[in-house]
Amino acid sequence: MAETPRVAIACQGGGSLTAYTAGVLEEVLRHPEAADVVALSGTSGGAMCAALAWDGLVADDPDRAIENLCGFWADVGASDPFDRAFNEGLVRYVALEETGVPTPEVSPYDNPFASWGRRRLRRTLERYVDFEAAAESPVDPAIRVGAVDVTEDSFRVFADEEVTADAVLASAALPSLFPAVEIDGRLYWDGLLSENPPVRTLAELNPDEIWVVQVDGIEHAAEPRTTKEITDRRNLLAGNLSLNQELQSIEFVNGLVESGVLDDERYTDIRVERVVLEDEALGYAEKLDRDADFLAALYEKGEAEAAAFLESRS
């Protein structure tokens, strides 16, 4: 019987679409014989999914990780009448903006809902993740969370004990919606602007495989022509640019190992797999949509496609 591979899972950011990522992680965690998860990384919503799973896994409790993922995404969904109305208004506003119709611009520093939204997100995240206890645990997996330094134009990957609620919120601080997050005197924005998600740093941990959960699809049926289609494709390409660069660097090293240029005792060939959310109907507006039914459907889709992925490997 083949040994269980040591797997690092990288979770791409994409707002509400990362409910799909949570579903993928739940299915993987239900099958420990398929993967020994030694590391997680993420950006934005992907960072939240990574942190939720990390909290349970460092406690050596996969069921807790699954409960975290399921509970968090159920709580994030717009449920009460005010929240549903607010969510619907935001999604419609963004969809209208994507069509090129002039809309009023409001800085997140002038928008009281920005602070309210961040406080709510923090409360929900801390309800499920005990960051202090997780950081002090001697048990794997490792965790990496990506963000970008606003004033230095540099990328930052928070690692292990550096991963706090602030670090995850910084990774999810979309500039158009939230102010930057201050950590140790530095200001950070959404990791979507940097490594989305961090992958090369996972390779340094020498896993057998890296599995990428990708919410920005890679297959496109036609040339985008409408303003909305062009905007959505532009955002998708931006989301995949850094990921593809990270994966190309790993493939380059794999090639050097295979050709004998690099010592295979120090460097290993790392297999890369992807689980991808392919749905061209999902654009930028959907990344902000917290409709409870929409999130639940994405979660279930993630579970189903992860099950198919695992089955294909057996």
mmCIF file of C-alpha atoms in Angstrom:
data_model
loop_
_atom_site.group_PDB
_atom_site.id
_atom_site.type_symbol
_atom_site.label_atom_id
_atom_site.label_comp_id
_atom_site.label_asym_id
_atom_site.label_seq_id
_atom_site.Cartn_x
_atom_site.Cartn_y
_atom_site.Cartn_z
ATOM 1 C CA MET A 1 0.000 0.000 0.000
ATOM 2 C CA ALA A 2 1.369 3.420 -0.964
ATOM 3 C CA GLU A 3 2.347 5.771 1.846
ATOM 4 C CA THR A 4 0.049 8.703 2.539
ATOM 5 C CA PRO A 5 1.621 11.738 0.819
ATOM 6 C CA ARG A 6 2.727 14.744 2.848
ATOM 7 C CA VAL A 7 0.568 17.490 1.343
ATOM 8 C CA ALA A 8 0.629 21.270 1.597
ATOM 9 C CA ILE A 9 -2.632 22.971 0.596
ATOM 10 C CA ALA A 10 -2.621 26.481 -0.883
ATOM 11 C CA CYS A 11 -5.947 28.331 -0.817
ATOM 12 C CA GLN A 12 -6.403 31.095 -3.404
ATOM 13 C CA GLY A 13 -8.275 34.207 -2.316
ATOM 14 C CA GLY A 14 -11.567 35.261 -3.833
ATOM 15 C CA GLY A 15 -13.964 36.548 -1.181
ATOM 16 C CA SER A 16 -17.236 34.647 -0.978
ATOM 17 C CA LEU A 17 -16.102 32.208 -3.665
ATOM 18 C CA THR A 18 -13.780 30.666 -1.082
ATOM 19 C CA ALA A 19 -16.807 28.976 0.473
ATOM 20 C CA TYR A 20 -15.931 26.501 -2.302
ATOM 21 C CA THR A 21 -12.456 26.183 -0.758
ATOM 22 C CA ALA A 22 -13.988 25.388 2.628
ATOM 23 C CA GLY A 23 -15.970 22.567 1.039
ATOM 24 C CA VAL A 24 -12.827 21.188 -0.594
ATOM 25 C CA LEU A 25 -10.941 21.281 2.720
ATOM 26 C CA GLU A 26 -13.775 19.532 4.558
ATOM 27 C CA GLU A 27 -13.786 16.659 2.075
ATOM 28 C CA VAL A 28 -9.994 16.302 2.246
ATOM 29 C CA LEU A 29 -10.078 16.302 6.051
ATOM 30 C CA ARG A 30 -12.686 13.544 6.009
ATOM 31 C CA HIS A 31 -10.141 11.326 4.226
ATOM 32 C CA PRO A 32 -6.897 11.391 6.233
ATOM 33 C CA GLU A 33 -5.708 8.341 4.315
ATOM 34 C CA ALA A 34 -5.538 10.528 1.179
ATOM 35 C CA ALA A 35 -3.334 13.283 2.571
ATOM 36 C CA ASP A 36 -1.165 14.024 5.577
ATOM 37 C CA VAL A 37 -1.702 17.795 5.658
ATOM 38 C CA VAL A 38 1.631 19.278 6.762
ATOM 39 C CA ALA A 39 1.032 22.903 5.772
ATOM 40 C CA LEU A 40 -1.664 25.352 4.715
ATOM 41 C CA SER A 41 -1.402 28.717 3.051
ATOM 42 C CA GLY A 42 -3.947 31.257 1.958
ATOM 43 C CA THR A 43 -4.807 34.742 0.891
ATOM 44 C CA SER A 44 -7.912 36.763 1.717
ATOM 45 C CA GLY A 45 -10.874 34.368 2.000
ATOM 46 C CA GLY A 46 -8.427 31.538 1.362
ATOM 47 C CA ALA A 47 -6.446 32.666 4.415
ATOM 48 C CA MET A 48 -9.598 32.422 6.513
ATOM 49 C CA CYS A 49 -10.236 28.880 5.303
ATOM 50 C CA ALA A 50 -6.613 27.959 6.007
ATOM 51 C CA ALA A 51 -6.808 29.412 9.533
ATOM 52 C CA LEU A 52 -10.076 27.610 10.290
ATOM 53 C CA ALA A 53 -8.594 24.267 9.271
ATOM 54 C CA TRP A 54 -5.257 25.005 10.987
ATOM 55 C CA ASP A 55 -6.972 25.638 14.331
ATOM 56 C CA GLY A 56 -8.406 22.125 14.358
ATOM 57 C CA LEU A 57 -5.416 20.316 12.889
ATOM 58 C CA VAL A 58 -2.855 21.722 15.351
ATOM 59 C CA ALA A 59 -5.164 20.448 18.094
ATOM 60 C CA ASP A 60 -4.988 17.034 16.370
ATOM 61 C CA ASP A 61 -8.750 17.249 15.916
ATOM 62 C CA PRO A 62 -9.849 17.112 12.243
ATOM 63 C CA ASP A 63 -13.516 17.093 13.319
ATOM 64 C CA ARG A 64 -12.975 20.464 14.980
ATOM 65 C CA ALA A 65 -11.407 21.785 11.775
ATOM 66 C CA ILE A 66 -14.465 20.632 9.826
ATOM 67 C CA GLU A 67 -16.830 22.196 12.385
ATOM 68 C CA ASN A 68 -14.869 25.463 12.116
ATOM 69 C CA LEU A 69 -15.184 25.566 8.334
ATOM 70 C CA CYS A 70 -18.864 24.683 8.284
ATOM 71 C CA GLY A 71 -19.817 26.962 11.192
ATOM 72 C CA PHE A 72 -17.881 29.990 9.967
ATOM 73 C CA TRP A 73 -19.414 29.961 6.496
ATOM 74 C CA ALA A 74 -22.885 29.440 7.909
ATOM 75 C CA ASP A 75 -22.380 32.463 10.178
ATOM 76 C CA VAL A 76 -20.920 34.657 7.434
ATOM 77 C CA GLY A 77 -24.003 34.223 5.268
ATOM 78 C CA ALA A 78 -26.470 37.091 5.199
ATOM 79 C CA SER A 79 -29.388 35.859 7.311
ATOM 80 C CA ASP A 80 -31.387 38.575 9.084
ATOM 81 C CA PRO A 81 -33.523 40.995 7.015
ATOM 82 C CA PHE A 82 -31.168 43.975 7.440
ATOM 83 C CA ASP A 83 -28.100 41.957 6.476
ATOM 84 C CA ARG A 84 -29.843 40.427 3.453
ATOM 85 C CA ALA A 85 -30.936 43.857 2.236
ATOM 86 C CA PHE A 86 -27.436 45.283 2.775
ATOM 87 C CA ASN A 87 -25.832 42.356 0.949
ATOM 88 C CA GLU A 88 -28.217 42.567 -1.994
ATOM 89 C CA GLY A 89 -27.651 46.305 -2.291
ATOM 90 C CA LEU A 90 -23.865 45.898 -2.275
ATOM 91 C CA VAL A 91 -23.912 43.157 -4.914
ATOM 92 C CA ARG A 92 -26.218 45.178 -7.171
ATOM 93 C CA TYR A 93 -24.057 48.287 -6.727
ATOM 94 C CA VAL A 94 -20.872 46.401 -7.685
ATOM 95 C CA ALA A 95 -22.597 44.704 -10.636
ATOM 96 C CA LEU A 96 -23.777 48.112 -11.869
ATOM 97 C CA GLU A 97 -20.280 49.507 -11.428
ATOM 98 C CA GLU A 98 -18.891 46.661 -13.553
ATOM 99 C CA THR A 99 -21.125 47.654 -16.477
ATOM 100 C CA GLY A 100 -19.424 51.050 -16.620
ATOM 101 C CA VAL A 101 -22.350 53.059 -15.237
ATOM 102 C CA PRO A 102 -20.988 56.007 -13.180
ATOM 103 C CA THR A 103 -21.482 55.348 -9.466
ATOM 104 C CA PRO A 104 -20.528 57.442 -6.415
ATOM 105 C CA GLU A 105 -17.142 56.542 -4.943
ATOM 106 C CA VAL A 106 -16.807 56.323 -1.168
ATOM 107 C CA SER A 107 -13.478 55.719 0.554
ATOM 108 C CA PRO A 108 -13.560 52.935 3.169
ATOM 109 C CA TYR A 109 -12.096 55.521 5.553
ATOM 110 C CA ASP A 110 -15.303 57.538 5.165
ATOM 111 C CA ASN A 111 -17.697 54.584 5.156
ATOM 112 C CA PRO A 112 -19.017 53.603 8.623
ATOM 113 C CA PHE A 113 -20.093 50.211 7.283
ATOM 114 C CA ALA A 114 -16.417 49.352 6.635
ATOM 115 C CA SER A 115 -15.590 49.401 10.358
ATOM 116 C CA TRP A 116 -18.815 47.575 11.188
ATOM 117 C CA GLY A 117 -18.078 44.875 8.630
ATOM 118 C CA ARG A 118 -14.526 44.349 9.865
ATOM 119 C CA ARG A 119 -15.608 44.129 13.516
ATOM 120 C CA ARG A 120 -18.220 41.555 12.598
ATOM 121 C CA LEU A 121 -15.735 39.536 10.556
ATOM 122 C CA ARG A 122 -13.220 39.564 13.413
ATOM 123 C CA ARG A 123 -15.824 38.385 15.920
ATOM 124 C CA THR A 124 -16.879 35.558 13.633
ATOM 125 C CA LEU A 125 -13.293 34.497 12.921
ATOM 126 C CA GLU A 126 -12.263 34.549 16.590
ATOM 127 C CA ARG A 127 -15.363 32.539 17.503
ATOM 128 C CA TYR A 128 -13.819 29.595 15.669
ATOM 129 C CA VAL A 129 -10.050 30.145 15.716
ATOM 130 C CA ASP A 130 -8.062 30.327 18.952
ATOM 131 C CA PHE A 131 -5.036 31.998 17.378
ATOM 132 C CA GLU A 132 -2.974 32.116 20.561
ATOM 133 C CA ALA A 133 -3.445 28.422 21.370
ATOM 134 C CA ALA A 134 -2.870 27.378 17.757
ATOM 135 C CA ALA A 135 0.368 29.370 17.538
ATOM 136 C CA GLU A 136 1.704 27.721 20.703
ATOM 137 C CA SER A 137 0.861 24.176 19.608
ATOM 138 C CA PRO A 138 3.849 21.935 18.791
ATOM 139 C CA VAL A 139 1.737 19.946 16.322
ATOM 140 C CA ASP A 140 1.743 20.398 12.535
ATOM 141 C CA PRO A 141 0.572 21.794 10.168
ATOM 142 C CA ALA A 142 2.470 24.972 9.415
ATOM 143 C CA ILE A 143 0.517 27.972 8.132
ATOM 144 C CA ARG A 144 1.388 30.854 5.805
ATOM 145 C CA VAL A 145 -0.803 33.926 5.132
ATOM 146 C CA GLY A 146 -0.083 36.492 2.424
ATOM 147 C CA ALA A 147 -0.557 40.282 2.543
ATOM 148 C CA VAL A 148 1.054 43.341 0.980
ATOM 149 C CA ASP A 149 2.775 46.258 2.739
ATOM 150 C CA VAL A 150 0.950 49.410 1.603
ATOM 151 C CA THR A 151 3.786 51.907 2.035
ATOM 152 C CA GLU A 152 6.761 49.758 1.019
ATOM 153 C CA ASP A 153 5.157 47.984 -1.973
ATOM 154 C CA SER A 154 6.471 44.687 -0.632
ATOM 155 C CA PHE A 155 4.912 41.286 -0.017
ATOM 156 C CA ARG A 156 4.653 39.803 3.462
ATOM 157 C CA VAL A 157 4.032 36.194 4.349
ATOM 158 C CA PHE A 158 2.956 35.725 7.969
ATOM 159 C CA ALA A 159 4.141 32.358 9.286
ATOM 160 C CA ASP A 160 2.956 30.165 12.157
ATOM 161 C CA GLU A 161 2.942 32.210 15.401
ATOM 162 C CA GLU A 162 2.761 35.416 13.321
ATOM 163 C CA VAL A 163 -0.666 34.358 12.059
ATOM 164 C CA THR A 164 -3.111 36.301 14.209
ATOM 165 C CA ALA A 165 -6.619 37.598 13.597
ATOM 166 C CA ASP A 166 -4.998 40.859 12.459
ATOM 167 C CA ALA A 167 -2.813 39.019 9.936
ATOM 168 C CA VAL A 168 -5.813 37.222 8.440
ATOM 169 C CA LEU A 169 -7.857 40.435 8.343
ATOM 170 C CA ALA A 170 -4.928 42.225 6.695
ATOM 171 C CA SER A 171 -4.841 39.508 4.039
ATOM 172 C CA ALA A 172 -8.560 40.177 3.434
ATOM 173 C CA ALA A 173 -8.393 43.985 3.524
ATOM 174 C CA LEU A 174 -9.668 44.688 0.015
ATOM 175 C CA PRO A 175 -8.683 48.362 -0.515
ATOM 176 C CA SER A 176 -12.050 49.404 -1.966
ATOM 177 C CA LEU A 177 -13.918 48.014 1.066
ATOM 178 C CA PHE A 178 -11.634 48.134 4.119
ATOM 179 C CA PRO A 179 -8.913 50.399 5.531
ATOM 180 C CA ALA A 180 -5.428 48.943 5.805
ATOM 181 C CA VAL A 181 -4.628 46.871 8.901
ATOM 182 C CA GLU A 182 -1.741 48.027 11.100
ATOM 183 C CA ILE A 183 0.585 45.317 12.425
ATOM 184 C CA ASP A 184 3.799 46.222 14.279
ATOM 185 C CA GLY A 185 3.694 49.745 12.875
ATOM 186 C CA ARG A 186 3.263 48.609 9.261
ATOM 187 C CA LEU A 187 0.114 48.921 7.135
ATOM 188 C CA TYR A 188 -1.162 45.943 5.147
ATOM 189 C CA TRP A 189 -3.702 45.404 2.378
ATOM 190 C CA ASP A 190 -5.318 42.428 0.736
ATOM 191 C CA GLY A 191 -2.998 39.570 -0.202
ATOM 192 C CA LEU A 192 -4.767 39.362 -3.582
ATOM 193 C CA LEU A 193 -2.304 42.082 -4.570
ATOM 194 C CA SER A 194 0.671 39.876 -3.710
ATOM 195 C CA GLU A 195 1.109 36.100 -3.607
ATOM 196 C CA ASN A 196 -2.318 34.656 -4.247
ATOM 197 C CA PRO A 197 -1.795 32.321 -2.478
ATOM 198 C CA PRO A 198 1.737 31.810 -1.106
ATOM 199 C CA VAL A 199 3.106 28.661 -2.757
ATOM 200 C CA ARG A 200 6.907 28.890 -2.943
ATOM 201 C CA THR A 201 7.121 29.216 0.816
ATOM 202 C CA LEU A 202 5.285 25.892 1.054
ATOM 203 C CA ALA A 203 7.915 24.263 -1.159
ATOM 204 C CA GLU A 204 10.527 25.200 1.451
ATOM 205 C CA LEU A 205 8.775 22.804 3.852
ATOM 206 C CA ASN A 206 9.527 19.862 1.504
ATOM 207 C CA PRO A 207 6.053 18.375 1.073
ATOM 208 C CA ASP A 208 5.581 15.516 -1.357
ATOM 209 C CA GLU A 209 2.769 17.412 -3.049
ATOM 210 C CA ILE A 210 1.187 20.869 -3.141
ATOM 211 C CA TRP A 211 -2.544 21.020 -3.775
ATOM 212 C CA VAL A 212 -3.861 24.387 -4.962
ATOM 213 C CA VAL A 213 -7.521 25.198 -4.383
ATOM 214 C CA GLN A 214 -8.221 27.776 -7.083
ATOM 215 C CA VAL A 215 -11.383 29.883 -7.285
ATOM 216 C CA ASP A 216 -10.361 31.948 -10.322
ATOM 217 C CA GLY A 217 -11.018 29.557 -13.207
ATOM 218 C CA ILE A 218 -8.521 28.765 -15.939
ATOM 219 C CA GLU A 219 -10.825 27.717 -18.779
ATOM 220 C CA HIS A 220 -12.636 30.344 -20.878
ATOM 221 C CA ALA A 221 -15.099 29.616 -23.649
ATOM 222 C CA ALA A 222 -15.066 32.923 -25.477
ATOM 223 C CA GLU A 223 -13.533 36.348 -25.837
ATOM 224 C CA PRO A 224 -15.016 38.794 -23.304
ATOM 225 C CA ARG A 225 -16.857 41.601 -25.084
ATOM 226 C CA THR A 226 -19.196 43.407 -22.704
ATOM 227 C CA THR A 227 -17.823 45.819 -20.107
ATOM 228 C CA LYS A 228 -18.751 43.408 -17.327
ATOM 229 C CA GLU A 229 -17.155 40.439 -19.084
ATOM 230 C CA ILE A 230 -13.955 42.411 -19.666
ATOM 231 C CA THR A 231 -13.819 43.586 -16.048
ATOM 232 C CA ASP A 232 -14.425 40.081 -14.716
ATOM 233 C CA ARG A 233 -11.753 38.567 -16.965
ATOM 234 C CA ARG A 234 -9.263 41.287 -16.029
ATOM 235 C CA ASN A 235 -9.835 40.608 -12.330
ATOM 236 C CA LEU A 236 -9.529 36.864 -12.921
ATOM 237 C CA LEU A 237 -6.241 37.260 -14.781
ATOM 238 C CA ALA A 238 -4.877 39.478 -12.014
ATOM 239 C CA GLY A 239 -5.871 36.856 -9.453
ATOM 240 C CA ASN A 240 -4.087 34.079 -11.339
ATOM 241 C CA LEU A 241 -0.945 35.978 -12.358
ATOM 242 C CA SER A 242 0.986 35.592 -9.112
ATOM 243 C CA LEU A 243 -0.229 32.008 -8.664
ATOM 244 C CA ASN A 244 1.031 30.973 -12.081
ATOM 245 C CA GLN A 245 4.378 32.626 -11.419
ATOM 246 C CA GLU A 246 4.711 30.755 -8.130
ATOM 247 C CA LEU A 247 3.843 27.424 -9.744
ATOM 248 C CA GLN A 248 6.248 28.027 -12.636
ATOM 249 C CA SER A 249 9.099 28.500 -10.162
ATOM 250 C CA ILE A 250 8.325 25.114 -8.596
ATOM 251 C CA GLU A 251 8.106 23.451 -12.009
ATOM 252 C CA PHE A 252 11.473 24.997 -12.909
ATOM 253 C CA VAL A 253 13.124 23.508 -9.806
ATOM 254 C CA ASN A 254 11.429 20.163 -10.495
ATOM 255 C CA GLY A 255 12.985 20.201 -13.958
ATOM 256 C CA LEU A 256 16.453 20.869 -12.548
ATOM 257 C CA VAL A 257 16.063 17.994 -10.091
ATOM 258 C CA GLU A 258 14.877 15.630 -12.803
ATOM 259 C CA SER A 259 17.788 16.565 -15.090
ATOM 260 C CA GLY A 260 20.324 16.075 -12.296
ATOM 261 C CA VAL A 261 21.425 19.711 -12.171
ATOM 262 C CA LEU A 262 20.271 19.956 -8.546
ATOM 263 C CA ASP A 263 21.181 17.431 -5.856
ATOM 264 C CA ASP A 264 18.087 15.277 -5.320
ATOM 265 C CA GLU A 265 19.126 14.719 -1.697
ATOM 266 C CA ARG A 266 18.637 18.425 -0.958
ATOM 267 C CA TYR A 267 15.884 19.185 -3.464
ATOM 268 C CA THR A 268 12.849 17.054 -4.158
ATOM 269 C CA ASP A 269 10.420 16.859 -7.033
ATOM 270 C CA ILE A 270 7.146 18.302 -5.701
ATOM 271 C CA ARG A 271 3.990 17.175 -7.435
ATOM 272 C CA VAL A 272 1.474 19.995 -7.967
ATOM 273 C CA GLU A 273 -2.263 19.364 -8.221
ATOM 274 C CA ARG A 274 -5.150 21.801 -8.651
ATOM 275 C CA VAL A 275 -8.805 21.720 -7.662
ATOM 276 C CA VAL A 276 -10.416 24.539 -9.633
ATOM 277 C CA LEU A 277 -13.777 26.283 -9.414
ATOM 278 C CA GLU A 278 -14.733 26.611 -13.077
ATOM 279 C CA ASP A 279 -17.818 28.781 -13.580
ATOM 280 C CA GLU A 280 -17.673 31.733 -15.956
ATOM 281 C CA ALA A 281 -20.925 33.088 -14.536
ATOM 282 C CA LEU A 282 -19.069 33.993 -11.340
ATOM 283 C CA GLY A 283 -17.508 37.442 -11.518
ATOM 284 C CA TYR A 284 -16.261 40.132 -9.175
ATOM 285 C CA ALA A 285 -19.728 40.943 -7.798
ATOM 286 C CA GLU A 286 -20.208 37.316 -6.743
ATOM 287 C CA LYS A 287 -16.985 37.495 -4.737
ATOM 288 C CA LEU A 288 -18.805 39.935 -2.446
ATOM 289 C CA ASP A 289 -22.115 38.075 -2.323
ATOM 290 C CA ARG A 290 -22.906 36.617 1.128
ATOM 291 C CA ASP A 291 -26.320 35.211 0.254
ATOM 292 C CA ALA A 292 -26.661 32.153 2.497
ATOM 293 C CA ASP A 293 -27.992 29.863 -0.249
ATOM 294 C CA PHE A 294 -25.237 30.971 -2.628
ATOM 295 C CA LEU A 295 -22.523 30.217 -0.063
ATOM 296 C CA ALA A 296 -24.054 26.847 0.795
ATOM 297 C CA ALA A 297 -24.150 25.885 -2.889
ATOM 298 C CA LEU A 298 -20.474 26.811 -3.318
ATOM 299 C CA TYR A 299 -19.559 24.820 -0.210
ATOM 300 C CA GLU A 300 -21.368 21.736 -1.500
ATOM 301 C CA LYS A 301 -19.749 22.147 -4.932
ATOM 302 C CA GLY A 302 -16.340 22.187 -3.251
ATOM 303 C CA GLU A 303 -17.133 18.977 -1.369
ATOM 304 C CA ALA A 304 -18.331 17.233 -4.522
ATOM 305 C CA GLU A 305 -15.392 18.277 -6.679
ATOM 306 C CA ALA A 306 -12.883 17.386 -3.961
ATOM 307 C CA ALA A 307 -14.495 13.942 -3.698
ATOM 308 C CA ALA A 308 -14.060 13.490 -7.454
ATOM 309 C CA PHE A 309 -10.440 14.691 -7.206
ATOM 310 C CA LEU A 310 -9.621 12.222 -4.427
ATOM 311 C CA GLU A 311 -11.355 9.420 -6.283
ATOM 312 C CA SER A 312 -9.257 10.134 -9.395
ATOM 313 C CA ARG A 313 -6.108 9.585 -7.342
ATOM 314 C CA SER A 314 -7.128 6.257 -5.801
#
